[in-house]
CSV table of C-alpha atoms in Angstrom, one decimal:
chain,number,residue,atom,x,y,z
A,209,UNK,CA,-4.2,-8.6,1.0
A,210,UNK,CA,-0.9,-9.6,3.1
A,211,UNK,CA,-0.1,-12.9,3.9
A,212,UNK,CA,-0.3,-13.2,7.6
A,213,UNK,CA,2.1,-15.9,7.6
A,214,UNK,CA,4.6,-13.8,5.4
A,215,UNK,CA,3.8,-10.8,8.2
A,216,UNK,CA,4.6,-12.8,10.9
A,217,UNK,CA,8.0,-14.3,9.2
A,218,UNK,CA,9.0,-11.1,8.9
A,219,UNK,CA,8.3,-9.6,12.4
A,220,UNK,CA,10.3,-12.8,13.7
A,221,UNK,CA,13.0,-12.0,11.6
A,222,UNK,CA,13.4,-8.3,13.0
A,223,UNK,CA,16.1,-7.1,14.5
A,224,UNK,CA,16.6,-4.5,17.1
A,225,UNK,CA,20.1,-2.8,18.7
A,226,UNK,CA,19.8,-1.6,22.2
A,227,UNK,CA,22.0,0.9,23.7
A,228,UNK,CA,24.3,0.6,26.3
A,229,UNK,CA,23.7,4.0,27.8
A,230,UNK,CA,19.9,3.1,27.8
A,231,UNK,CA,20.4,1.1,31.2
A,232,UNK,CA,22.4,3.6,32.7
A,233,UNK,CA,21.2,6.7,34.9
A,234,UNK,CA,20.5,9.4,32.7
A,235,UNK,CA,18.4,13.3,33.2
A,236,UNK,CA,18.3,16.4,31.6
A,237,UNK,CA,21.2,18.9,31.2
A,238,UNK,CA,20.4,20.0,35.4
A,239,UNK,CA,20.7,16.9,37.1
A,240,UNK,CA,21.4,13.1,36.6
A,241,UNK,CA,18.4,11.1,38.1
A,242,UNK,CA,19.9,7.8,39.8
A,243,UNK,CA,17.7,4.5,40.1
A,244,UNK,CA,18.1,1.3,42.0
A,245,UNK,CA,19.5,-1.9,40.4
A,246,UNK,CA,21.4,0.3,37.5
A,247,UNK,CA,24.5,-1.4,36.0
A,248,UNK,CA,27.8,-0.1,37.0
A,249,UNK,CA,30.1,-1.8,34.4
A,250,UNK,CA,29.7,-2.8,30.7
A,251,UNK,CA,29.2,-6.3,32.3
A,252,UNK,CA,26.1,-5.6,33.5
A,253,UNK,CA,24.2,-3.8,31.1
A,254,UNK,CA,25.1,-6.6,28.8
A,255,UNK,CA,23.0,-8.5,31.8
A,256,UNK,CA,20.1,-5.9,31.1
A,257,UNK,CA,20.4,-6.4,27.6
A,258,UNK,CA,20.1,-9.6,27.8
A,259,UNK,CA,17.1,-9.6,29.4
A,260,UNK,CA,15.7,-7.3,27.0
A,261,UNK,CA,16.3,-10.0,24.2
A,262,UNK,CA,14.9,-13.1,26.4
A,263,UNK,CA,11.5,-11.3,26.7
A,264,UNK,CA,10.6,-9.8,22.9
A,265,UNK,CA,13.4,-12.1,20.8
A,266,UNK,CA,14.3,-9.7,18.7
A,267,UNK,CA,17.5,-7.9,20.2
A,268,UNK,CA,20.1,-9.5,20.0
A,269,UNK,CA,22.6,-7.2,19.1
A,270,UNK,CA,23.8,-4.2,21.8
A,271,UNK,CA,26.0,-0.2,20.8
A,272,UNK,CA,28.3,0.0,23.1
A,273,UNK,CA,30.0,4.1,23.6
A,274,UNK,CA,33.5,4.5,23.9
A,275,UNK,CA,34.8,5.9,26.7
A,276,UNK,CA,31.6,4.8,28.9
A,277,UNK,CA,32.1,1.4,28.0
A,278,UNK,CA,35.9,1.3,28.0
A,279,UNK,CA,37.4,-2.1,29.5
A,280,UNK,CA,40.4,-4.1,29.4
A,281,UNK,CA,40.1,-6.8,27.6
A,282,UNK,CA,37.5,-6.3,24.5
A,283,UNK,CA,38.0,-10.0,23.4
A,284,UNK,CA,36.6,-11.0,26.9
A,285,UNK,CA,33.1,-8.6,26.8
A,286,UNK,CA,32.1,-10.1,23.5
A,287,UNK,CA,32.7,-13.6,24.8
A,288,UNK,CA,30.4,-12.3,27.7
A,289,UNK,CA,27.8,-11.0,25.4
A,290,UNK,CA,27.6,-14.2,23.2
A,291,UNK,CA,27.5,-16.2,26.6
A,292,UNK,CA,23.8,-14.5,27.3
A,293,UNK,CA,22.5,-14.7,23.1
A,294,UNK,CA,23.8,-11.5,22.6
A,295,UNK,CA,26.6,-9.6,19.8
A,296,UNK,CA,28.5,-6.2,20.4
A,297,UNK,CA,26.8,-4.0,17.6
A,298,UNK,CA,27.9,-0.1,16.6
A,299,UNK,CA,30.8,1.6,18.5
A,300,UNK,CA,30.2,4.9,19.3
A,301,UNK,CA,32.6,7.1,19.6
A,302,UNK,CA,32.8,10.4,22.0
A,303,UNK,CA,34.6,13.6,20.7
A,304,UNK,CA,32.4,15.7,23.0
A,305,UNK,CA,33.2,15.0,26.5
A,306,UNK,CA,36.5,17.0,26.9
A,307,UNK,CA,37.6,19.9,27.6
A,308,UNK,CA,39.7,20.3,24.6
A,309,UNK,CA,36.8,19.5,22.1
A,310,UNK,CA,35.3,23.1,23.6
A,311,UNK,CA,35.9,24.8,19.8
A,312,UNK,CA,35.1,21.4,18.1
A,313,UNK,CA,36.9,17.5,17.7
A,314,UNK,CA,37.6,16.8,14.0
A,315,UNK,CA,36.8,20.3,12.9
A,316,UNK,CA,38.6,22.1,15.5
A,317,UNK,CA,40.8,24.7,13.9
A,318,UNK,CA,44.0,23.2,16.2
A,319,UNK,CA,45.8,20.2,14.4
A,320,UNK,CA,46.9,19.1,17.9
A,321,UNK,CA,43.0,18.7,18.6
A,322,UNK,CA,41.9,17.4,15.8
A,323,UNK,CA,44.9,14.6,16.0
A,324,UNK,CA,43.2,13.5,19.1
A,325,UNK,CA,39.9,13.3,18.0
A,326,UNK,CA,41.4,11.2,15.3
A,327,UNK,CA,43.2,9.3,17.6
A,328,UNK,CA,40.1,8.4,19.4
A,329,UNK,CA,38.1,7.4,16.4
A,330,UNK,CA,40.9,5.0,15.2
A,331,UNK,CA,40.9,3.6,18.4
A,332,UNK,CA,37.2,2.8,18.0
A,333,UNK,CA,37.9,0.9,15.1
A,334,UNK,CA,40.5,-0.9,16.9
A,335,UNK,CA,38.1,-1.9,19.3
A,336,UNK,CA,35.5,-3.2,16.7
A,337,UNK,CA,38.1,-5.3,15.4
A,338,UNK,CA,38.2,-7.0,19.0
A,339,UNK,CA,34.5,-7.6,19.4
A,340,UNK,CA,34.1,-8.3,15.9
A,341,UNK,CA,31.4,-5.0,15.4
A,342,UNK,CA,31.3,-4.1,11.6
A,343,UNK,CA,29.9,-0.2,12.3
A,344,UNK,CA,31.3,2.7,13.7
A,345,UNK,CA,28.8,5.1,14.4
A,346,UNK,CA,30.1,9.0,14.4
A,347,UNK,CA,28.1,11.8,15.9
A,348,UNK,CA,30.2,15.1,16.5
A,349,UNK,CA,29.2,18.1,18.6
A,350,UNK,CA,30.7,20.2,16.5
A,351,UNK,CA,29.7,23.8,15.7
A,352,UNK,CA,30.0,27.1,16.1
A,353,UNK,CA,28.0,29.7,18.3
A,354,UNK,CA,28.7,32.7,16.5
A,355,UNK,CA,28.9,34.2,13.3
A,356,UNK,CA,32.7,34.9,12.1
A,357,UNK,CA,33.8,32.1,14.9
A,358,UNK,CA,35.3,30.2,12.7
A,359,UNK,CA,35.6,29.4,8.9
A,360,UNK,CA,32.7,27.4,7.8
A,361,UNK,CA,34.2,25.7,4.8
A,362,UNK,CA,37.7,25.2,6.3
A,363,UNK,CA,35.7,23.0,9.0
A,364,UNK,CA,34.3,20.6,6.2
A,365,UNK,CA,37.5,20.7,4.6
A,366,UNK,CA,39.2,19.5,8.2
A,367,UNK,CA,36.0,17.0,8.5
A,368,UNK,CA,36.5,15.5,5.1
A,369,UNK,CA,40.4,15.0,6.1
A,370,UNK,CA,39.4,13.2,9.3
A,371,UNK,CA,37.0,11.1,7.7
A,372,UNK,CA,39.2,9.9,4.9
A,373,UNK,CA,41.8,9.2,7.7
A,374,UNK,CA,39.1,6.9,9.7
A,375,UNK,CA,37.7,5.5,6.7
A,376,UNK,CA,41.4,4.3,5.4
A,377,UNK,CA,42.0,2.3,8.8
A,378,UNK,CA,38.1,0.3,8.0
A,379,UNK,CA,38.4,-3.9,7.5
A,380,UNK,CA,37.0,-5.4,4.6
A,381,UNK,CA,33.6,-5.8,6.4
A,382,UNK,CA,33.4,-2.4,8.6
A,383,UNK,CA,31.9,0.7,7.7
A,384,UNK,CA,31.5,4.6,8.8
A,385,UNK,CA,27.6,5.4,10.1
A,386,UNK,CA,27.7,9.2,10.1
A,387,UNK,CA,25.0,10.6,12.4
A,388,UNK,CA,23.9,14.4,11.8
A,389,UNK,CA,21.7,16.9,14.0
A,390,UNK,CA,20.8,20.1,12.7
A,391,UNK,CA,21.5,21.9,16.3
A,392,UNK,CA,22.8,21.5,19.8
A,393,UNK,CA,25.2,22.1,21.2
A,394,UNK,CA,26.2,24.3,18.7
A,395,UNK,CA,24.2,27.2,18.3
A,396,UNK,CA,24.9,29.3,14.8
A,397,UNK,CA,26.1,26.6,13.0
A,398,UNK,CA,26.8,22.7,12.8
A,399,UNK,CA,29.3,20.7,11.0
A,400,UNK,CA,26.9,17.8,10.2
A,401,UNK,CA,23.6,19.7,10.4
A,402,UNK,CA,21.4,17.0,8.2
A,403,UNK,CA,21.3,14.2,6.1
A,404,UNK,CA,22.6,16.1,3.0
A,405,UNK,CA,25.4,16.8,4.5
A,406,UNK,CA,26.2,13.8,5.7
A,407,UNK,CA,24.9,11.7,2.4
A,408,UNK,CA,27.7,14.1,0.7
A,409,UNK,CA,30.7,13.3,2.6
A,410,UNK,CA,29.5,9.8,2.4
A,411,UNK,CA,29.5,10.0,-1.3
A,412,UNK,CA,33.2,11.6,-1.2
A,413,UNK,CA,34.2,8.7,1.1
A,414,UNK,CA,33.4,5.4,-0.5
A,415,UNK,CA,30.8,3.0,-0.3
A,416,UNK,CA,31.8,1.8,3.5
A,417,UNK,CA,30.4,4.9,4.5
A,418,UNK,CA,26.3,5.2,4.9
A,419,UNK,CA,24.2,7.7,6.7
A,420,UNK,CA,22.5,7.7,10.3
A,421,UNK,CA,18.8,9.1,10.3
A,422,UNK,CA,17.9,9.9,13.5
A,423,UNK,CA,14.2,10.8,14.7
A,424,UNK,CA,15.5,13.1,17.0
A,425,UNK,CA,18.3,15.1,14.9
A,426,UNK,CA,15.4,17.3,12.4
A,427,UNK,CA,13.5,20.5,12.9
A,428,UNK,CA,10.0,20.3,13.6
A,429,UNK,CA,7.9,19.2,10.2
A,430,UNK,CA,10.7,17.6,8.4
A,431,UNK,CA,10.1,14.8,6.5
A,432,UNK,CA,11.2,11.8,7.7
A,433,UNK,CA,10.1,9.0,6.0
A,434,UNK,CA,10.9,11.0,3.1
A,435,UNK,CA,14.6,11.3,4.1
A,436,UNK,CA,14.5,7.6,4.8
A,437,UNK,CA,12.8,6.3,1.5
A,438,UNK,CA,15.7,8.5,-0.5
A,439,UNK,CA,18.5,7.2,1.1
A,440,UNK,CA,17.2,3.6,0.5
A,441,UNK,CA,16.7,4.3,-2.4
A,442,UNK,CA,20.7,5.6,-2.8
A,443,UNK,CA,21.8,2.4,-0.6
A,444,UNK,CA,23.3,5.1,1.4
A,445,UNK,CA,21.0,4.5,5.0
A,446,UNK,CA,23.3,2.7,7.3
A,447,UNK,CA,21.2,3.0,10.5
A,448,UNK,CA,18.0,4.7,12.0
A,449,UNK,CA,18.4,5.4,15.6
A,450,UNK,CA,14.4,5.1,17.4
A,451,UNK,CA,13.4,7.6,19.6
A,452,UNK,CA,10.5,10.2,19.9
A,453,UNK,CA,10.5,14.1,20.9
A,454,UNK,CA,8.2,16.7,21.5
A,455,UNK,CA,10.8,19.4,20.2
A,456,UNK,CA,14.1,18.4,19.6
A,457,UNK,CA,16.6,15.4,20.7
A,458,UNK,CA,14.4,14.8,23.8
A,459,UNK,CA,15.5,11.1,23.6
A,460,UNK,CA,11.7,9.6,24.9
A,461,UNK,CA,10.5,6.5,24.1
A,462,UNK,CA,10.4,5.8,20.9
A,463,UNK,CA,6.2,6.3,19.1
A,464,UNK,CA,5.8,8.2,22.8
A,465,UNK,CA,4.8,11.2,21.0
A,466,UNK,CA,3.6,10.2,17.3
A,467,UNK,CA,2.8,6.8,16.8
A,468,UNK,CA,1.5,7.7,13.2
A,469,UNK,CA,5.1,9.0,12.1
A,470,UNK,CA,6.9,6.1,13.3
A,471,UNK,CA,4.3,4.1,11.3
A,472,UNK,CA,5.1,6.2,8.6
A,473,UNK,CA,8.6,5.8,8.6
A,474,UNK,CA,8.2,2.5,8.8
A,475,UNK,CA,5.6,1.7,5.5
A,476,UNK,CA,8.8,3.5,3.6
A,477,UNK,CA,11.5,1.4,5.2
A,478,UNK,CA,9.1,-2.2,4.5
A,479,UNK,CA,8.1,-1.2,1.2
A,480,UNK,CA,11.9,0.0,0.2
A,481,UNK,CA,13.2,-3.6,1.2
A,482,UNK,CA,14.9,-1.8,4.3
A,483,UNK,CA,14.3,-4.9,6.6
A,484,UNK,CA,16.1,-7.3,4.4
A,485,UNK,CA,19.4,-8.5,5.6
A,486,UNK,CA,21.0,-7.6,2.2
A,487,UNK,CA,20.2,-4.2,3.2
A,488,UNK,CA,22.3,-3.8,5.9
A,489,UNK,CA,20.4,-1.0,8.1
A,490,UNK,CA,20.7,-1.1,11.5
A,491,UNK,CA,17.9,-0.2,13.6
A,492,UNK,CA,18.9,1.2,17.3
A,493,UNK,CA,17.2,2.1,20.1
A,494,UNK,CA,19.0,5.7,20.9
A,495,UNK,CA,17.2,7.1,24.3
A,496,UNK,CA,17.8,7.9,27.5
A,497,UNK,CA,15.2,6.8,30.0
A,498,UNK,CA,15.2,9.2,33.1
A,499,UNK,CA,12.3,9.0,35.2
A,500,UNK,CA,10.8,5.6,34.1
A,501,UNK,CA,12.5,2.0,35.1
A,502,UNK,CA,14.8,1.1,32.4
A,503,UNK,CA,14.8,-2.3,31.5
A,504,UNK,CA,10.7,-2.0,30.9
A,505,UNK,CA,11.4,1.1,29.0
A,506,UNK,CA,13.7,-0.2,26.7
A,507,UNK,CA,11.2,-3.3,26.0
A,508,UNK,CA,8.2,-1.0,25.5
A,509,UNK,CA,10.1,1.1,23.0
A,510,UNK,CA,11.1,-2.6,21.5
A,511,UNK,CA,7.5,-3.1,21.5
A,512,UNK,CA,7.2,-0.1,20.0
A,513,UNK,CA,8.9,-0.5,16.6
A,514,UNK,CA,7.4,-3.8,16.1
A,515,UNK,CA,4.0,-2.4,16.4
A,516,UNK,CA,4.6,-0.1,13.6
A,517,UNK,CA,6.0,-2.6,11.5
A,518,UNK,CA,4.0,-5.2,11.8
A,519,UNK,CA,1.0,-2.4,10.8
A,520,UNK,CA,3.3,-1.1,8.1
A,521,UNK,CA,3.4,-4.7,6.7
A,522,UNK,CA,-0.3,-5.2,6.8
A,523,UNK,CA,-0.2,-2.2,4.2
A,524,UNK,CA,-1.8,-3.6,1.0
A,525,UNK,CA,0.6,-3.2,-1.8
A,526,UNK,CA,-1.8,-3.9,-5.0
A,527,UNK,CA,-4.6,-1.8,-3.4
A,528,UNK,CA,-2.5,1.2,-2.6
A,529,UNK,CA,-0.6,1.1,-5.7
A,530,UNK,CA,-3.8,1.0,-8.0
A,531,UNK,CA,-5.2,3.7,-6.4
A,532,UNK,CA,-1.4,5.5,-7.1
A,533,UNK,CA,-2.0,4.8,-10.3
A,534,UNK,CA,-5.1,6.0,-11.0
A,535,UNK,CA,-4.9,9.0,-9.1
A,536,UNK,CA,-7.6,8.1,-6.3
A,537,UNK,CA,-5.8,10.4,-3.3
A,538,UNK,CA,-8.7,9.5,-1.2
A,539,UNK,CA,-8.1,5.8,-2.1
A,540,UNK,CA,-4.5,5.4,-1.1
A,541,UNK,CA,-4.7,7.8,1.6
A,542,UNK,CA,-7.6,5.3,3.1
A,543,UNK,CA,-5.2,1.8,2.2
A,544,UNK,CA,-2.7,3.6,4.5
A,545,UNK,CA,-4.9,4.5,7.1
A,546,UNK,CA,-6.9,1.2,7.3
A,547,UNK,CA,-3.2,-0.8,8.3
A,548,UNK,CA,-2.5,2.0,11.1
A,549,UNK,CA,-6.1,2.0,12.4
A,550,UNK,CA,-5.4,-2.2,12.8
A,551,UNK,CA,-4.8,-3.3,16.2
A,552,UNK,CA,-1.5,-5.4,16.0
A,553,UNK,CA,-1.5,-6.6,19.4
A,554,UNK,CA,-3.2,-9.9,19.3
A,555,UNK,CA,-1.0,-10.5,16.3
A,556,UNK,CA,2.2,-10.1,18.4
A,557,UNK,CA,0.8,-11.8,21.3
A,558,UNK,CA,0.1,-15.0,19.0
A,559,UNK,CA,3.5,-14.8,17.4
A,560,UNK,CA,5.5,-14.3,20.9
A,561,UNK,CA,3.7,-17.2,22.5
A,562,UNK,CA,4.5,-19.4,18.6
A,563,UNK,CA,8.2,-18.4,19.8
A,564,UNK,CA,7.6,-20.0,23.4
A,565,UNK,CA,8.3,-16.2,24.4
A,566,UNK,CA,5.4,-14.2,27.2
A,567,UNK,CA,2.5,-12.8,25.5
A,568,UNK,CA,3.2,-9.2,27.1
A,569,UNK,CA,6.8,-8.9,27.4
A,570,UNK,CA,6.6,-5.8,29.8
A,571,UNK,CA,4.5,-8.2,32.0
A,572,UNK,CA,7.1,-11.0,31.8
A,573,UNK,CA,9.4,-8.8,32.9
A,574,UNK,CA,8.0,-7.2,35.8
A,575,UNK,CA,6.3,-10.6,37.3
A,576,UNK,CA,9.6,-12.1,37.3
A,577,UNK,CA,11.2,-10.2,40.4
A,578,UNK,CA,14.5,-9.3,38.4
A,579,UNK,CA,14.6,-5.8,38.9
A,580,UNK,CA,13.9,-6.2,42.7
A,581,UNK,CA,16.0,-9.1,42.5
A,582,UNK,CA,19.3,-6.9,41.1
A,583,UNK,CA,18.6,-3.6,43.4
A,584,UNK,CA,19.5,-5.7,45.9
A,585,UNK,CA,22.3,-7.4,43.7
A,586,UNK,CA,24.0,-4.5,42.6
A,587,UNK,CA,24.9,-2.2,45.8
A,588,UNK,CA,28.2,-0.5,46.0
A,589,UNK,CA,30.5,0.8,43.3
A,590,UNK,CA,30.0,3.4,40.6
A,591,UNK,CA,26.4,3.5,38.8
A,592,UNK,CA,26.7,3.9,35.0
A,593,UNK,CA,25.8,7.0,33.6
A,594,UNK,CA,26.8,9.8,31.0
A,595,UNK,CA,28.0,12.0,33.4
A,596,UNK,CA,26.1,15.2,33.3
């Protein structure tokens, strides 16, 4: 059986990046929703985030995305972030937004376009270099919408030129996290439609270049934890952005939907060694919270994650792998089953309040007037947002 105190070393250890663009207003593709108390600089959120951290201990580290985030001096935010227990984490870039990335940014059949797209992406790096991230997380929108648009394999050949160009400009200790999505926006076809893809031009690129799962980014009854457990097993999974859907990229809270495949997911990152530091995966919260208050959304979904790794590591190794090996489906499916059926919470609520930390963290949260206390704080100037 697991060792509790081993379980409970483990969950402390954790670590969990938060998104900028989680404490921002946010809505579907119709209209932005706008709620009190929102941050309206990078400043801010880092407040947010920081509050995040204080409650459930175990996210420390915050993405920010470049050009919503863009300030003067980089130098200064990170000094701000370390000043509240936080890091900068991943910089994500955005070759999406403009109007001249309507044919594509990196695979875009003008040079002239594709130089700026480049352009922005080294500027990303130049940025990591002045908050100190080590990850530059690349999702592009690119695609095409009908067939004979476009060349399909002169598009990877102009992706694989942009990448090389990015990668050349990495430090010693920084590293390209390519993201895919097998649709949306683009409608016929996608330049980085899933993790084979992606693991490729990794693979052509070097090994400072690892892959992004996302739960969103897959077409309904895809695999996964299977995804996840190959690419650990390759060294090639750089990150796993949380969320949940109902159909596609829905961006909900993550384990909203299925609790049991986040669990899954999970049981093949613990077992794989995906949570040890030497492996280098960073695990980000990528949602967009639109009708529920942020700050408690983004600890729930904290909540989440640790819920499903904490039943993931009461898994019993010895008993499910006898039962492997000796063919007993039932067996191993019922090893499995018994750790997800386990109710985790007392288990967190001992180890939170062992860490001098609020039982419920939710509850914390909420009892402590903050978000009353920063409606009222933050009135006037620009709410953050993406825009739509």
């Amino acid at each position: 059986m697991p060792d509790i105190a081993a379980v409970k070393a483990a969950l402390a250890a954790q670590r969990i990046e938060t998104p900028s663009w989680g404490y921002g207003n946010s809505g579907t593709r119709f209209k932005v929703f706008a709620q009190p108390g929102v941050p309206r600089d990078p400043y801010e959120k880092l407040d947010d985030a920081a509050e995040v951290h204080a409650r459930t201990g175990v996210a420390p580290k915050v993405s920010l995305h470049i050009p919503w985030d863009r300030v003067d001096d980089y130098a200064a935010l990170a000094a701000y972030a370390k000043e509240r227990g936080l890091e900068l984490g991943a910089i994500n870039s955005n070759t999406f937004q403009d109007d001249d990335y309507r044919l594509g940014s990196v695979c875009h059949p003008d040079p002239k376009v594709r130089r700026k797209a480049v352009g922005h992406l080294l500027e990303c790096v130049d940025i990591m270099d002045a908050t100190g991230s080590t990850d530059l997380k690349l999702w592009f929108a690119d695609g095409t919408n009908y067939p004979g648009q476009d060349d399909v394999t002169a598009r990877q050949d102009r992706l694989a030129e942009c990448l090389a160009e990015v990668y050349a400009r990495l430090g010693d200790d920084q590293r390209i996290l390519l993201e895919y999505k097998f649709f949306e926006p683009a409608f016929y076809t996608t330049d980085v439609p899933d993790w084979g893809t992606a693991y490729a031009h990794c693979i052509e690129l070097g090994p400072k270049a690892q892959v992004v799962v996302d739960t969103g980014h897959h077409a309904p009854g895809t695999n996964i934890e299977f995804i996840v457990a190959f690419l650990l097993r390759e060294g090639r999974l750089g990150g796993f952005d949380f969320n949940s859907r109902f159909y596609a990229d829905d961006d909900l809270m993550v384990g909203s939907s299925d609790p049991f495949q986040l669990f899954r997911i999970m049981h093949e990152v613990t077992k794989n060694g995906g949570l040890d530091p030497a492996a280098n995966v960073a695990f980000m919260l990528d949602q967009c919270h639109n009708i529920e208050a942020k700050v408690p959304a983004v600890i729930r979904s904290v909540m989440n994650v640790q819920e499903a790794t904490a039943k993931a590591l009461l898994v019993d190794a010895d008993a499910l792998t006898a039962a492997q090996r000796e063919g007993d489906v039932l067996a191993a499916n019922a090893v499995l089953m018994d750790a997800y059926a386990t109710d985790v919470r007392p288990l967190l609520r001992e180890l939170r309040e062992e860490q001098g930390l609020g039982p419920d963290p939710v509850v914390a949260t909420l009892r402590s007037g903050r978000l009353e206390r920063v409606a009222s704080e933050r009135v006037g100037g620009a709410q953050a947002g993406w825009g739509a």
